[in-house]
Amino acid sequence: MAPATRRATTVREIAATGCSRVCAVPAAEVSVVVPVRDAADDLRTLVAALAAQVGAPPFEVVVADDGSSDDVAGALAGAPFPVRLLRVAVAGGPPA
């Protein structure tokens, strides 16, 4: 039986269009949710650490970007696991 899929776009497509559409990716057992604002360097470190895991169940990374001015999408490009980037254009502050 084929794994379940959902619609998602690649990070590169999101970066190019600025919207958060979705393309087919395998369903994950675990979702790693990462809230960020101006944290591209930290995301690069996180992507490397997650990619280096041994024996982890299938997972996805969901990044909630609260109006970053740095290259968050670029930091996620090339990740060897499914990534969804949810982005707002203007920072919403602590409650966001």
PDB file of N, CA and C in Angstrom:
ATOM      1  N   MET A   1       0.840  -1.175   0.000  1.00  0.00           N
ATOM      2  CA  MET A   1       0.000   0.000   0.000  1.00  0.00           C
ATOM      3  C   MET A   1       0.891   1.245   0.000  1.00  0.00           C
ATOM      4  N   ALA A   2       0.584   2.184  -0.840  1.00  0.00           N
ATOM      5  CA  ALA A   2       1.371   3.424  -0.933  1.00  0.00           C
ATOM      6  C   ALA A   2       1.125   4.296   0.288  1.00  0.00           C
ATOM      7  N   PRO A   3       2.168   5.036   0.737  1.00  0.00           N
ATOM      8  CA  PRO A   3       1.971   5.917   1.889  1.00  0.00           C
ATOM      9  C   PRO A   3       0.991   7.041   1.555  1.00  0.00           C
ATOM     10  N   ALA A   4       0.302   7.522   2.579  1.00  0.00           N
ATOM     11  CA  ALA A   4      -0.622   8.640   2.398  1.00  0.00           C
ATOM     12  C   ALA A   4       0.160   9.861   1.948  1.00  0.00           C
ATOM     13  N   THR A   5      -0.472  10.705   1.159  1.00  0.00           N
ATOM     14  CA  THR A   5       0.194  11.927   0.711  1.00  0.00           C
ATOM     15  C   THR A   5      -0.669  13.129   1.017  1.00  0.00           C
ATOM     16  N   ARG A   6      -0.029  14.275   1.033  1.00  0.00           N
ATOM     17  CA  ARG A   6      -0.767  15.526   1.172  1.00  0.00           C
ATOM     18  C   ARG A   6      -0.168  16.504   0.188  1.00  0.00           C
ATOM     19  N   ARG A   7      -0.842  17.585  -0.079  1.00  0.00           N
ATOM     20  CA  ARG A   7      -0.341  18.563  -1.025  1.00  0.00           C
ATOM     21  C   ARG A   7       0.610  19.516  -0.311  1.00  0.00           C
ATOM     22  N   ALA A   8       1.776  19.819  -0.949  1.00  0.00           N
ATOM     23  CA  ALA A   8       2.759  20.747  -0.385  1.00  0.00           C
ATOM     24  C   ALA A   8       3.615  21.282  -1.514  1.00  0.00           C
ATOM     25  N   THR A   9       4.257  22.419  -1.345  1.00  0.00           N
ATOM     26  CA  THR A   9       5.211  22.897  -2.344  1.00  0.00           C
ATOM     27  C   THR A   9       6.603  22.750  -1.793  1.00  0.00           C
ATOM     28  N   THR A  10       7.563  22.798  -2.661  1.00  0.00           N
ATOM     29  CA  THR A  10       8.938  22.775  -2.194  1.00  0.00           C
ATOM     30  C   THR A  10       9.277  24.135  -1.599  1.00  0.00           C
ATOM     31  N   VAL A  11      10.277  24.155  -0.745  1.00  0.00           N
ATOM     32  CA  VAL A  11      10.704  25.416  -0.138  1.00  0.00           C
ATOM     33  C   VAL A  11      11.143  26.387  -1.224  1.00  0.00           C
ATOM     34  N   ARG A  12      11.809  25.867  -2.247  1.00  0.00           N
ATOM     35  CA  ARG A  12      12.264  26.724  -3.346  1.00  0.00           C
ATOM     36  C   ARG A  12      11.078  27.405  -4.034  1.00  0.00           C
ATOM     37  N   GLU A  13       9.991  26.659  -4.282  1.00  0.00           N
ATOM     38  CA  GLU A  13       8.801  27.252  -4.898  1.00  0.00           C
ATOM     39  C   GLU A  13       8.172  28.290  -3.978  1.00  0.00           C
ATOM     40  N   ILE A  14       8.127  28.001  -2.684  1.00  0.00           N
ATOM     41  CA  ILE A  14       7.576  28.958  -1.732  1.00  0.00           C
ATOM     42  C   ILE A  14       8.397  30.238  -1.753  1.00  0.00           C
ATOM     43  N   ALA A  15       9.714  30.093  -1.757  1.00  0.00           N
ATOM     44  CA  ALA A  15      10.585  31.269  -1.778  1.00  0.00           C
ATOM     45  C   ALA A  15      10.350  32.096  -3.034  1.00  0.00           C
ATOM     46  N   ALA A  16      10.124  31.428  -4.158  1.00  0.00           N
ATOM     47  CA  ALA A  16       9.939  32.131  -5.424  1.00  0.00           C
ATOM     48  C   ALA A  16       8.595  32.839  -5.503  1.00  0.00           C
ATOM     49  N   THR A  17       7.565  32.252  -4.905  1.00  0.00           N
ATOM     50  CA  THR A  17       6.225  32.816  -5.038  1.00  0.00           C
ATOM     51  C   THR A  17       5.774  33.599  -3.814  1.00  0.00           C
ATOM     52  N   GLY A  18       6.357  33.299  -2.663  1.00  0.00           N
ATOM     53  CA  GLY A  18       5.949  33.987  -1.439  1.00  0.00           C
ATOM     54  C   GLY A  18       4.652  33.465  -0.853  1.00  0.00           C
ATOM     55  N   CYS A  19       4.094  32.387  -1.399  1.00  0.00           N
ATOM     56  CA  CYS A  19       2.865  31.845  -0.818  1.00  0.00           C
ATOM     57  C   CYS A  19       3.135  30.462  -0.254  1.00  0.00           C
ATOM     58  N   SER A  20       2.203  29.925   0.489  1.00  0.00           N
ATOM     59  CA  SER A  20       2.418  28.624   1.120  1.00  0.00           C
ATOM     60  C   SER A  20       1.437  27.588   0.571  1.00  0.00           C
ATOM     61  N   ARG A  21       1.658  27.193  -0.685  1.00  0.00           N
ATOM     62  CA  ARG A  21       0.881  26.108  -1.286  1.00  0.00           C
ATOM     63  C   ARG A  21       1.520  24.778  -0.915  1.00  0.00           C
ATOM     64  N   VAL A  22       0.894  23.674  -1.303  1.00  0.00           N
ATOM     65  CA  VAL A  22       1.385  22.368  -0.865  1.00  0.00           C
ATOM     66  C   VAL A  22       1.467  21.356  -2.032  1.00  0.00           C
ATOM     67  N   CYS A  23       2.506  20.428  -2.125  1.00  0.00           N
ATOM     68  CA  CYS A  23       2.652  19.375  -3.154  1.00  0.00           C
ATOM     69  C   CYS A  23       2.691  17.989  -2.490  1.00  0.00           C
ATOM     70  N   ALA A  24       2.642  16.927  -3.259  1.00  0.00           N
ATOM     71  CA  ALA A  24       2.566  15.591  -2.681  1.00  0.00           C
ATOM     72  C   ALA A  24       3.885  15.198  -2.010  1.00  0.00           C
ATOM     73  N   VAL A  25       3.804  14.839  -0.743  1.00  0.00           N
ATOM     74  CA  VAL A  25       4.945  14.325   0.016  1.00  0.00           C
ATOM     75  C   VAL A  25       4.449  13.170   0.871  1.00  0.00           C
ATOM     76  N   PRO A  26       5.325  12.220   1.231  1.00  0.00           N
ATOM     77  CA  PRO A  26       4.883  11.105   2.078  1.00  0.00           C
ATOM     78  C   PRO A  26       4.402  11.608   3.436  1.00  0.00           C
ATOM     79  N   ALA A  27       3.424  10.921   3.987  1.00  0.00           N
ATOM     80  CA  ALA A  27       2.924  11.286   5.312  1.00  0.00           C
ATOM     81  C   ALA A  27       3.997  11.024   6.359  1.00  0.00           C
ATOM     82  N   ALA A  28       4.087  11.885   7.336  1.00  0.00           N
ATOM     83  CA  ALA A  28       5.084  11.760   8.392  1.00  0.00           C
ATOM     84  C   ALA A  28       4.442  11.187   9.654  1.00  0.00           C
ATOM     85  N   GLU A  29       5.241  10.471  10.439  1.00  0.00           N
ATOM     86  CA  GLU A  29       4.768   9.995  11.734  1.00  0.00           C
ATOM     87  C   GLU A  29       4.906  11.074  12.795  1.00  0.00           C
ATOM     88  N   VAL A  30       5.875  11.976  12.592  1.00  0.00           N
ATOM     89  CA  VAL A  30       6.175  13.020  13.569  1.00  0.00           C
ATOM     90  C   VAL A  30       6.277  14.359  12.843  1.00  0.00           C
ATOM     91  N   SER A  31       5.731  15.407  13.440  1.00  0.00           N
ATOM     92  CA  SER A  31       5.895  16.761  12.920  1.00  0.00           C
ATOM     93  C   SER A  31       6.738  17.553  13.904  1.00  0.00           C
ATOM     94  N   VAL A  32       7.821  18.139  13.404  1.00  0.00           N
ATOM     95  CA  VAL A  32       8.672  19.009  14.207  1.00  0.00           C
ATOM     96  C   VAL A  32       8.239  20.427  13.871  1.00  0.00           C
ATOM     97  N   VAL A  33       7.655  21.133  14.825  1.00  0.00           N
ATOM     98  CA  VAL A  33       7.140  22.481  14.593  1.00  0.00           C
ATOM     99  C   VAL A  33       8.141  23.479  15.148  1.00  0.00           C
ATOM    100  N   VAL A  34       8.573  24.423  14.282  1.00  0.00           N
ATOM    101  CA  VAL A  34       9.621  25.367  14.638  1.00  0.00           C
ATOM    102  C   VAL A  34       9.130  26.791  14.394  1.00  0.00           C
ATOM    103  N   PRO A  35       8.837  27.552  15.451  1.00  0.00           N
ATOM    104  CA  PRO A  35       8.500  28.971  15.262  1.00  0.00           C
ATOM    105  C   PRO A  35       9.791  29.774  15.108  1.00  0.00           C
ATOM    106  N   VAL A  36       9.848  30.667  14.105  1.00  0.00           N
ATOM    107  CA  VAL A  36      11.071  31.445  13.882  1.00  0.00           C
ATOM    108  C   VAL A  36      10.761  32.888  13.523  1.00  0.00           C
ATOM    109  N   ARG A  37      11.746  33.720  13.769  1.00  0.00           N
ATOM    110  CA  ARG A  37      11.768  35.093  13.267  1.00  0.00           C
ATOM    111  C   ARG A  37      13.236  35.488  13.170  1.00  0.00           C
ATOM    112  N   ASP A  38      13.687  35.774  11.959  1.00  0.00           N
ATOM    113  CA  ASP A  38      15.072  36.160  11.695  1.00  0.00           C
ATOM    114  C   ASP A  38      16.052  35.128  12.275  1.00  0.00           C
ATOM    115  N   ALA A  39      15.856  33.869  11.928  1.00  0.00           N
ATOM    116  CA  ALA A  39      16.677  32.795  12.495  1.00  0.00           C
ATOM    117  C   ALA A  39      17.213  31.845  11.425  1.00  0.00           C
ATOM    118  N   ALA A  40      17.581  32.370  10.258  1.00  0.00           N
ATOM    119  CA  ALA A  40      18.054  31.518   9.164  1.00  0.00           C
ATOM    120  C   ALA A  40      19.284  30.708   9.565  1.00  0.00           C
ATOM    121  N   ASP A  41      20.225  31.325  10.264  1.00  0.00           N
ATOM    122  CA  ASP A  41      21.430  30.589  10.676  1.00  0.00           C
ATOM    123  C   ASP A  41      21.090  29.448  11.631  1.00  0.00           C
ATOM    124  N   ASP A  42      20.186  29.704  12.569  1.00  0.00           N
ATOM    125  CA  ASP A  42      19.761  28.650  13.491  1.00  0.00           C
ATOM    126  C   ASP A  42      19.044  27.528  12.743  1.00  0.00           C
ATOM    127  N   LEU A  43      18.265  27.883  11.727  1.00  0.00           N
ATOM    128  CA  LEU A  43      17.566  26.856  10.945  1.00  0.00           C
ATOM    129  C   LEU A  43      18.545  25.975  10.186  1.00  0.00           C
ATOM    130  N   ARG A  44      19.612  26.545   9.655  1.00  0.00           N
ATOM    131  CA  ARG A  44      20.623  25.734   8.968  1.00  0.00           C
ATOM    132  C   ARG A  44      21.213  24.698   9.934  1.00  0.00           C
ATOM    133  N   THR A  45      21.482  25.123  11.154  1.00  0.00           N
ATOM    134  CA  THR A  45      22.002  24.210  12.175  1.00  0.00           C
ATOM    135  C   THR A  45      20.980  23.131  12.501  1.00  0.00           C
ATOM    136  N   LEU A  46      19.718  23.521  12.629  1.00  0.00           N
ATOM    137  CA  LEU A  46      18.648  22.574  12.932  1.00  0.00           C
ATOM    138  C   LEU A  46      18.489  21.553  11.807  1.00  0.00           C
ATOM    139  N   VAL A  47      18.485  22.010  10.562  1.00  0.00           N
ATOM    140  CA  VAL A  47      18.338  21.096   9.420  1.00  0.00           C
ATOM    141  C   VAL A  47      19.465  20.073   9.418  1.00  0.00           C
ATOM    142  N   ALA A  48      20.692  20.521   9.648  1.00  0.00           N
ATOM    143  CA  ALA A  48      21.840  19.596   9.678  1.00  0.00           C
ATOM    144  C   ALA A  48      21.691  18.580  10.805  1.00  0.00           C
ATOM    145  N   ALA A  49      21.252  19.027  11.979  1.00  0.00           N
ATOM    146  CA  ALA A  49      21.091  18.118  13.120  1.00  0.00           C
ATOM    147  C   ALA A  49      19.980  17.098  12.864  1.00  0.00           C
ATOM    148  N   LEU A  50      18.862  17.554  12.307  1.00  0.00           N
ATOM    149  CA  LEU A  50      17.763  16.629  12.018  1.00  0.00           C
ATOM    150  C   LEU A  50      18.164  15.630  10.942  1.00  0.00           C
ATOM    151  N   ALA A  51      18.901  16.081   9.936  1.00  0.00           N
ATOM    152  CA  ALA A  51      19.335  15.189   8.853  1.00  0.00           C
ATOM    153  C   ALA A  51      20.329  14.138   9.349  1.00  0.00           C
ATOM    154  N   ALA A  52      21.070  14.454  10.396  1.00  0.00           N
ATOM    155  CA  ALA A  52      22.090  13.536  10.916  1.00  0.00           C
ATOM    156  C   ALA A  52      21.525  12.472  11.854  1.00  0.00           C
ATOM    157  N   GLN A  53      20.244  12.558  12.194  1.00  0.00           N
ATOM    158  CA  GLN A  53      19.651  11.572  13.098  1.00  0.00           C
ATOM    159  C   GLN A  53      19.714  10.170  12.499  1.00  0.00           C
ATOM    160  N   VAL A  54      19.906   9.196  13.362  1.00  0.00           N
ATOM    161  CA  VAL A  54      19.916   7.794  12.942  1.00  0.00           C
ATOM    162  C   VAL A  54      18.746   7.102  13.636  1.00  0.00           C
ATOM    163  N   GLY A  55      17.937   6.403  12.854  1.00  0.00           N
ATOM    164  CA  GLY A  55      16.841   5.634  13.432  1.00  0.00           C
ATOM    165  C   GLY A  55      15.598   6.441  13.766  1.00  0.00           C
ATOM    166  N   ALA A  56      15.517   7.673  13.297  1.00  0.00           N
ATOM    167  CA  ALA A  56      14.328   8.495  13.574  1.00  0.00           C
ATOM    168  C   ALA A  56      13.159   8.010  12.715  1.00  0.00           C
ATOM    169  N   PRO A  57      11.940   8.103  13.233  1.00  0.00           N
ATOM    170  CA  PRO A  57      10.780   7.745  12.410  1.00  0.00           C
ATOM    171  C   PRO A  57      10.608   8.789  11.309  1.00  0.00           C
ATOM    172  N   PRO A  58       9.826   8.478  10.275  1.00  0.00           N
ATOM    173  CA  PRO A  58       9.578   9.477   9.234  1.00  0.00           C
ATOM    174  C   PRO A  58       9.004  10.749   9.865  1.00  0.00           C
ATOM    175  N   PHE A  59       9.570  11.889   9.489  1.00  0.00           N
ATOM    176  CA  PHE A  59       9.114  13.145  10.068  1.00  0.00           C
ATOM    177  C   PHE A  59       9.090  14.247   9.020  1.00  0.00           C
ATOM    178  N   GLU A  60       8.385  15.292   9.356  1.00  0.00           N
ATOM    179  CA  GLU A  60       8.340  16.512   8.564  1.00  0.00           C
ATOM    180  C   GLU A  60       8.717  17.659   9.487  1.00  0.00           C
ATOM    181  N   VAL A  61       9.124  18.765   8.901  1.00  0.00           N
ATOM    182  CA  VAL A  61       9.403  19.971   9.673  1.00  0.00           C
ATOM    183  C   VAL A  61       8.438  21.044   9.199  1.00  0.00           C
ATOM    184  N   VAL A  62       7.723  21.642  10.137  1.00  0.00           N
ATOM    185  CA  VAL A  62       6.804  22.730   9.848  1.00  0.00           C
ATOM    186  C   VAL A  62       7.398  23.980  10.484  1.00  0.00           C
ATOM    187  N   VAL A  63       7.753  24.953   9.646  1.00  0.00           N
ATOM    188  CA  VAL A  63       8.363  26.191  10.133  1.00  0.00           C
ATOM    189  C   VAL A  63       7.326  27.295  10.047  1.00  0.00           C
ATOM    190  N   ALA A  64       7.038  27.929  11.190  1.00  0.00           N
ATOM    191  CA  ALA A  64       6.121  29.062  11.255  1.00  0.00           C
ATOM    192  C   ALA A  64       6.967  30.324  11.344  1.00  0.00           C
ATOM    193  N   ASP A  65       7.056  31.047  10.241  1.00  0.00           N
ATOM    194  CA  ASP A  65       7.903  32.235  10.135  1.00  0.00           C
ATOM    195  C   ASP A  65       7.082  33.490  10.392  1.00  0.00           C
ATOM    196  N   ASP A  66       7.423  34.207  11.447  1.00  0.00           N
ATOM    197  CA  ASP A  66       6.695  35.412  11.850  1.00  0.00           C
ATOM    198  C   ASP A  66       7.379  36.667  11.305  1.00  0.00           C
ATOM    199  N   GLY A  67       7.349  36.834   9.980  1.00  0.00           N
ATOM    200  CA  GLY A  67       7.830  38.055   9.356  1.00  0.00           C
ATOM    201  C   GLY A  67       9.331  38.227   9.319  1.00  0.00           C
ATOM    202  N   SER A  68      10.084  37.159   9.118  1.00  0.00           N
ATOM    203  CA  SER A  68      11.547  37.255   9.074  1.00  0.00           C
ATOM    204  C   SER A  68      12.009  38.148   7.929  1.00  0.00           C
ATOM    205  N   SER A  69      13.135  38.826   8.162  1.00  0.00           N
ATOM    206  CA  SER A  69      13.738  39.633   7.106  1.00  0.00           C
ATOM    207  C   SER A  69      14.967  38.936   6.525  1.00  0.00           C
ATOM    208  N   ASP A  70      15.367  37.802   7.091  1.00  0.00           N
ATOM    209  CA  ASP A  70      16.501  37.051   6.548  1.00  0.00           C
ATOM    210  C   ASP A  70      15.995  35.921   5.647  1.00  0.00           C
ATOM    211  N   ASP A  71      16.887  35.083   5.154  1.00  0.00           N
ATOM    212  CA  ASP A  71      16.556  34.061   4.159  1.00  0.00           C
ATOM    213  C   ASP A  71      16.154  32.738   4.805  1.00  0.00           C
ATOM    214  N   VAL A  72      14.997  32.713   5.440  1.00  0.00           N
ATOM    215  CA  VAL A  72      14.504  31.499   6.087  1.00  0.00           C
ATOM    216  C   VAL A  72      14.280  30.394   5.055  1.00  0.00           C
ATOM    217  N   ALA A  73      13.657  30.727   3.926  1.00  0.00           N
ATOM    218  CA  ALA A  73      13.403  29.719   2.891  1.00  0.00           C
ATOM    219  C   ALA A  73      14.711  29.148   2.368  1.00  0.00           C
ATOM    220  N   GLY A  74      15.718  29.972   2.187  1.00  0.00           N
ATOM    221  CA  GLY A  74      17.021  29.501   1.723  1.00  0.00           C
ATOM    222  C   GLY A  74      17.679  28.563   2.712  1.00  0.00           C
ATOM    223  N   ALA A  75      17.464  28.814   4.002  1.00  0.00           N
ATOM    224  CA  ALA A  75      18.030  27.953   5.044  1.00  0.00           C
ATOM    225  C   ALA A  75      17.402  26.567   5.018  1.00  0.00           C
ATOM    226  N   LEU A  76      16.187  26.469   4.498  1.00  0.00           N
ATOM    227  CA  LEU A  76      15.480  25.186   4.449  1.00  0.00           C
ATOM    228  C   LEU A  76      15.681  24.460   3.127  1.00  0.00           C
ATOM    229  N   ALA A  77      16.167  25.163   2.121  1.00  0.00           N
ATOM    230  CA  ALA A  77      16.355  24.569   0.790  1.00  0.00           C
ATOM    231  C   ALA A  77      17.326  23.389   0.880  1.00  0.00           C
ATOM    232  N   GLY A  78      16.989  22.334   0.208  1.00  0.00           N
ATOM    233  CA  GLY A  78      17.858  21.164   0.180  1.00  0.00           C
ATOM    234  C   GLY A  78      17.706  20.233   1.366  1.00  0.00           C
ATOM    235  N   ALA A  79      16.770  20.521   2.253  1.00  0.00           N
ATOM    236  CA  ALA A  79      16.546  19.622   3.394  1.00  0.00           C
ATOM    237  C   ALA A  79      16.150  18.242   2.867  1.00  0.00           C
ATOM    238  N   PRO A  80      16.724  17.167   3.421  1.00  0.00           N
ATOM    239  CA  PRO A  80      16.437  15.820   2.924  1.00  0.00           C
ATOM    240  C   PRO A  80      15.171  15.206   3.521  1.00  0.00           C
ATOM    241  N   PHE A  81      14.258  16.037   3.983  1.00  0.00           N
ATOM    242  CA  PHE A  81      12.995  15.585   4.561  1.00  0.00           C
ATOM    243  C   PHE A  81      11.937  16.612   4.175  1.00  0.00           C
ATOM    244  N   PRO A  82      10.652  16.244   4.276  1.00  0.00           N
ATOM    245  CA  PRO A  82       9.597  17.188   3.913  1.00  0.00           C
ATOM    246  C   PRO A  82       9.600  18.412   4.832  1.00  0.00           C
ATOM    247  N   VAL A  83       9.434  19.581   4.223  1.00  0.00           N
ATOM    248  CA  VAL A  83       9.396  20.845   4.963  1.00  0.00           C
ATOM    249  C   VAL A  83       8.193  21.640   4.488  1.00  0.00           C
ATOM    250  N   ARG A  84       7.455  22.199   5.447  1.00  0.00           N
ATOM    251  CA  ARG A  84       6.379  23.140   5.119  1.00  0.00           C
ATOM    252  C   ARG A  84       6.730  24.461   5.765  1.00  0.00           C
ATOM    253  N   LEU A  85       6.672  25.522   4.993  1.00  0.00           N
ATOM    254  CA  LEU A  85       6.970  26.855   5.499  1.00  0.00           C
ATOM    255  C   LEU A  85       5.691  27.666   5.495  1.00  0.00           C
ATOM    256  N   LEU A  86       5.274  28.084   6.681  1.00  0.00           N
ATOM    257  CA  LEU A  86       4.095  28.930   6.846  1.00  0.00           C
ATOM    258  C   LEU A  86       4.616  30.303   7.216  1.00  0.00           C
ATOM    259  N   ARG A  87       4.291  31.298   6.416  1.00  0.00           N
ATOM    260  CA  ARG A  87       4.932  32.594   6.572  1.00  0.00           C
ATOM    261  C   ARG A  87       3.917  33.720   6.585  1.00  0.00           C
ATOM    262  N   VAL A  88       4.147  34.683   7.484  1.00  0.00           N
ATOM    263  CA  VAL A  88       3.397  35.936   7.433  1.00  0.00           C
ATOM    264  C   VAL A  88       4.375  37.015   7.018  1.00  0.00           C
ATOM    265  N   ALA A  89       3.891  37.977   6.239  1.00  0.00           N
ATOM    266  CA  ALA A  89       4.772  39.000   5.681  1.00  0.00           C
ATOM    267  C   ALA A  89       5.239  40.002   6.708  1.00  0.00           C
ATOM    268  N   VAL A  90       4.406  40.306   7.689  1.00  0.00           N
ATOM    269  CA  VAL A  90       4.745  41.307   8.698  1.00  0.00           C
ATOM    270  C   VAL A  90       4.726  40.645  10.063  1.00  0.00           C
ATOM    271  N   ALA A  91       5.765  40.886  10.857  1.00  0.00           N
ATOM    272  CA  ALA A  91       5.850  40.274  12.183  1.00  0.00           C
ATOM    273  C   ALA A  91       4.645  40.655  13.014  1.00  0.00           C
ATOM    274  N   GLY A  92       4.092  39.666  13.717  1.00  0.00           N
ATOM    275  CA  GLY A  92       2.901  39.890  14.519  1.00  0.00           C
ATOM    276  C   GLY A  92       3.169  40.064  15.994  1.00  0.00           C
ATOM    277  N   GLY A  93       4.426  40.006  16.414  1.00  0.00           N
ATOM    278  CA  GLY A  93       4.748  40.176  17.818  1.00  0.00           C
ATOM    279  C   GLY A  93       4.575  38.912  18.608  1.00  0.00           C
ATOM    280  N   PRO A  94       4.742  38.976  19.923  1.00  0.00           N
ATOM    281  CA  PRO A  94       4.709  37.775  20.790  1.00  0.00           C
ATOM    282  C   PRO A  94       3.467  36.912  20.641  1.00  0.00           C
ATOM    283  N   PRO A  95       2.263  37.471  20.529  1.00  0.00           N
ATOM    284  CA  PRO A  95       1.093  36.594  20.434  1.00  0.00           C
ATOM    285  C   PRO A  95       1.021  35.807  19.137  1.00  0.00           C
ATOM    286  N   ALA A  96       1.741  36.236  18.106  1.00  0.00           N
ATOM    287  CA  ALA A  96       1.680  35.549  16.822  1.00  0.00           C
ATOM    288  C   ALA A  96       2.185  34.141  16.965  1.00  0.00           C
TER     289      ALA A  96
END
